[in-house]
CSV table of C-alpha atoms in Angstrom, one decimal:
chain,number,residue,atom,x,y,z
V,48,MET,CA,80.9,7.2,-60.1
V,49,THR,CA,80.5,3.8,-58.4
V,50,TYR,CA,79.1,3.5,-54.9
V,51,THR,CA,77.4,0.8,-52.8
V,52,ALA,CA,74.1,1.0,-51.0
V,53,SER,CA,75.9,0.9,-47.7
V,54,GLN,CA,77.6,4.2,-48.5
V,55,VAL,CA,74.3,6.0,-48.9
V,56,LEU,CA,72.2,7.3,-46.0
V,57,VAL,CA,68.5,8.2,-46.5
V,58,VAL,CA,66.6,9.3,-43.4
V,59,PRO,CA,62.8,9.7,-44.1
V,60,THR,CA,61.1,12.3,-41.9
V,61,GLU,CA,59.2,9.6,-40.0
V,62,ALA,CA,62.4,7.6,-39.3
V,63,ALA,CA,64.3,10.5,-37.6
V,64,GLU,CA,64.3,10.4,-33.8
V,65,VAL,CA,62.9,13.6,-32.2
V,66,VAL,CA,64.1,14.5,-28.7
V,67,ALA,CA,61.8,17.1,-27.1
V,68,LEU,CA,63.3,20.2,-25.4
V,69,PRO,CA,61.5,22.8,-23.2
V,70,SER,CA,59.3,25.5,-24.7
V,71,GLY,CA,58.4,23.5,-27.8
V,72,GLY,CA,62.0,22.9,-28.9
V,73,ALA,CA,63.4,19.7,-30.2
V,74,PHE,CA,66.4,17.9,-31.6
V,75,THR,CA,65.7,15.9,-34.7
V,76,LEU,CA,68.5,13.4,-35.0
V,77,LEU,CA,69.3,12.9,-38.6
V,78,ALA,CA,72.7,11.3,-39.0
V,79,ASP,CA,75.3,10.1,-36.6
V,80,ALA,CA,78.9,9.2,-37.6
V,81,SER,CA,78.1,5.5,-37.7
V,82,GLY,CA,75.6,6.1,-40.4
V,83,THR,CA,78.0,8.1,-42.6
V,84,ALA,CA,81.2,6.2,-42.2
V,85,GLY,CA,82.5,9.0,-40.0
V,86,ALA,CA,82.0,11.7,-42.6
V,87,LEU,CA,79.6,13.8,-40.7
V,88,GLY,CA,76.8,14.1,-38.1
V,89,ALA,CA,73.7,16.1,-38.7
V,90,ASN,CA,70.7,17.3,-36.7
V,91,ARG,CA,67.9,19.8,-36.9
V,92,LEU,CA,67.3,22.0,-33.9
V,93,THR,CA,64.1,23.8,-33.1
V,94,LEU,CA,64.3,26.4,-30.3
V,95,GLY,CA,61.6,28.3,-28.5
V,96,ALA,CA,61.8,32.1,-28.5
V,97,GLY,CA,65.0,33.3,-26.8
V,98,ARG,CA,66.1,29.8,-25.8
V,99,ASP,CA,69.7,28.8,-25.7
V,100,GLY,CA,70.9,26.1,-28.1
V,101,ALA,CA,74.4,25.5,-26.7
V,102,LYS,CA,76.6,26.9,-24.0
V,103,PRO,CA,80.0,28.1,-25.1
V,104,HIS,CA,82.2,25.2,-26.2
V,105,HIS,CA,84.6,24.2,-29.0
V,106,HIS,CA,85.3,21.0,-30.9
V,107,ALA,CA,88.9,19.8,-31.0
V,108,PHE,CA,88.6,17.9,-34.2
V,109,SER,CA,85.4,18.9,-36.1
V,110,THR,CA,84.1,21.8,-38.1
V,111,GLU,CA,80.5,22.7,-37.4
V,112,LEU,CA,78.2,24.2,-39.9
V,113,PHE,CA,74.9,25.9,-39.0
V,114,TYR,CA,72.3,26.8,-41.5
V,115,VAL,CA,69.4,28.9,-40.1
V,116,LEU,CA,66.2,27.5,-41.5
V,117,ASP,CA,63.7,29.8,-39.8
V,118,GLY,CA,63.7,32.7,-37.3
V,119,VAL,CA,66.7,34.6,-36.0
V,120,MET,CA,69.7,33.1,-34.1
V,121,GLU,CA,72.5,34.7,-32.1
V,122,PHE,CA,75.9,33.1,-32.4
V,123,LEU,CA,79.0,33.6,-30.4
V,124,VAL,CA,82.0,32.8,-32.6
V,125,GLY,CA,85.3,33.3,-30.8
V,126,GLU,CA,84.7,36.6,-29.0
V,127,ASP,CA,82.3,38.1,-31.5
V,128,VAL,CA,78.5,37.8,-31.5
V,129,ALA,CA,76.6,37.6,-34.8
V,130,THR,CA,72.9,37.8,-35.4
V,131,VAL,CA,71.9,35.5,-38.3
V,132,SER,CA,68.4,35.2,-39.8
V,133,ALA,CA,66.8,32.5,-42.0
V,134,GLY,CA,68.9,31.6,-44.9
V,135,GLY,CA,72.2,32.6,-43.2
V,136,LEU,CA,75.1,30.3,-42.7
V,137,VAL,CA,77.8,30.0,-40.0
V,138,VAL,CA,80.8,27.7,-40.2
V,139,VAL,CA,83.0,27.3,-37.1
V,140,PRO,CA,86.4,25.5,-37.5
V,141,PRO,CA,87.9,23.3,-34.9
V,142,ARG,CA,89.0,24.9,-31.6
V,143,VAL,CA,87.0,28.1,-32.0
V,144,PRO,CA,84.7,28.7,-29.1
V,145,HIS,CA,81.1,29.1,-30.1
V,146,ALA,CA,77.5,29.1,-28.7
V,147,PHE,CA,74.1,29.9,-30.1
V,148,GLY,CA,70.5,30.6,-29.2
V,149,ALA,CA,67.3,32.0,-30.6
V,150,THR,CA,66.9,35.7,-30.3
V,151,PRO,CA,64.4,37.1,-27.7
V,152,GLY,CA,60.8,36.9,-28.8
V,153,VAL,CA,61.6,34.7,-31.9
V,154,GLU,CA,61.5,31.0,-32.3
V,155,ALA,CA,64.2,29.6,-34.5
V,156,GLU,CA,65.2,26.5,-36.4
V,157,LEU,CA,68.6,25.4,-37.7
V,158,LEU,CA,70.4,22.6,-39.4
V,159,SER,CA,73.7,21.6,-37.8
V,160,VAL,CA,76.4,19.5,-39.5
V,161,LEU,CA,79.6,18.4,-37.8
V,162,THR,CA,82.4,17.0,-39.9
V,163,PRO,CA,84.1,14.7,-39.5
V,164,GLY,CA,81.3,13.1,-37.7
V,165,VAL,CA,81.3,12.0,-34.0
V,166,GLU,CA,78.8,9.7,-32.4
V,167,ARG,CA,76.7,12.4,-30.7
V,168,PHE,CA,73.1,11.2,-30.5
V,169,GLY,CA,73.7,10.2,-26.9
V,170,TYR,CA,75.0,13.7,-26.1
V,171,PHE,CA,71.8,15.3,-27.5
V,172,ARG,CA,69.6,12.9,-25.5
V,173,GLN,CA,71.6,13.8,-22.3
V,174,LEU,CA,71.4,17.5,-23.1
V,175,ALA,CA,67.7,17.3,-23.4
V,176,ARG,CA,67.5,15.6,-19.9
V,177,VAL,CA,69.7,18.5,-18.6
V,178,GLN,CA,67.4,21.1,-20.2
V,179,HIS,CA,64.3,19.4,-18.7
V,180,GLY,CA,65.9,19.5,-15.2
V,181,LEU,CA,66.2,15.7,-15.1
V,182,ALA,CA,70.0,15.7,-14.9
V,183,PRO,CA,72.6,18.3,-13.8
V,184,PHE,CA,74.7,20.1,-16.4
V,185,ASP,CA,77.8,18.6,-14.7
V,186,SER,CA,76.7,15.2,-16.1
V,187,LEU,CA,77.9,16.3,-19.5
V,188,LEU,CA,81.4,17.2,-18.3
V,189,PRO,CA,82.9,13.6,-18.1
V,190,GLU,CA,81.7,13.1,-21.7
V,191,GLN,CA,83.5,16.0,-23.3
V,192,GLU,CA,86.2,13.9,-25.0
V,193,ARG,CA,83.8,11.3,-26.1
V,194,TYR,CA,81.5,13.8,-27.9
V,195,ASP,CA,84.2,16.3,-28.8
V,196,VAL,CA,82.3,19.0,-27.0
V,197,HIS,CA,84.7,21.0,-24.8
V,198,PHE,CA,82.9,23.6,-22.6
V,199,VAL,CA,84.6,27.0,-22.2
V,200,ASP,CA,83.9,30.2,-20.3
V,201,ALA,CA,82.8,33.1,-22.5
V,202,ALA,CA,82.0,36.3,-20.6
V,203,ALA,CA,80.5,38.0,-23.7
V,204,TRP,CA,78.0,35.3,-24.2
V,205,GLN,CA,77.0,35.1,-20.6
V,206,SER,CA,76.6,38.8,-20.4
V,207,LEU,CA,74.5,39.0,-23.6
V,208,ARG,CA,72.2,36.1,-22.7
V,209,SER,CA,71.8,37.0,-19.0
V,210,SER,CA,71.0,40.7,-19.7
V,211,ARG,CA,67.5,39.7,-20.9
């Protein structure tokens, strides 16, 4: 197979941008669409015990893959909630509402891949500002089309996460 150096993306650990989140969490920004010719976007997410990773949303165009690297995660997929431990995989097709977070008392880490890719590093930076209380959640709403993150109501998720 023939390929050019411009088609290959290598991100050494020290080159990845780390965006701090509350309770020791962080986004490690690995690949944005511009670095993969639109093929995918990828990030690593570390969450403190019981912390939410994302509110219920869907992607209009992209499939999202989650691989749990460590700990235990809860995922809302459609109307179902699944608990997934290290080594587990979740794949969410376009337009399916989903949300996720670390289970109570357990820190968690996951790899997230969105394909096709969307320029989303700006979204993750803004989401961190929201989680730190430096910006309101509503600041994300005008950017839903740009980042292909469309927020939805999900009573099952709200009930599960608020009951703790």
